[in-house]
GROMACS .gro file of C-alpha atoms in nm:
model
   24
    1MET     CA    1  12.129  13.206  12.520
    2GLY     CA    2  11.985  13.552  12.649
    3ARG     CA    3  11.862  13.654  12.379
    4ILE     CA    4  11.676  13.260  12.370
    5LEU     CA    5  11.493  13.302  12.689
    6ALA     CA    6  11.416  13.652  12.631
    7VAL     CA    7  11.260  13.561  12.320
    8ASP     CA    8  11.092  13.223  12.510
    9TYR     CA    9  10.992  13.456  12.836
   10GLY     CA   10  10.910  13.779  12.523
   11LYS     CA   11  10.607  13.565  12.469
   12LYS     CA   12  10.454  13.553  12.841
   13ARG     CA   13  10.639  13.804  12.983
   14VAL     CA   14  10.707  14.081  12.712
   15GLY     CA   15  10.799  14.343  13.010
   16LEU     CA   16  11.034  14.182  13.199
   17ALA     CA   17  11.215  14.058  12.888
   18VAL     CA   18  11.277  14.416  12.801
   19SER     CA   19  11.354  14.507  13.125
   20ASP     CA   20  11.595  14.280  13.198
   21PRO     CA   21  11.616  14.047  12.884
   22GLN     CA   22  12.015  14.002  13.003
   23GLN     CA   23  11.947  13.917  13.328
   24ILE     CA   24  11.718  13.649  13.275
   0.00000   0.00000   0.00000
């Protein structure tokens, strides 16, 4: 689930997704 959220957030917040993809 963490990766799916990271991909979704990555589109709008690449920096945030790359910084903490598992925290999201």
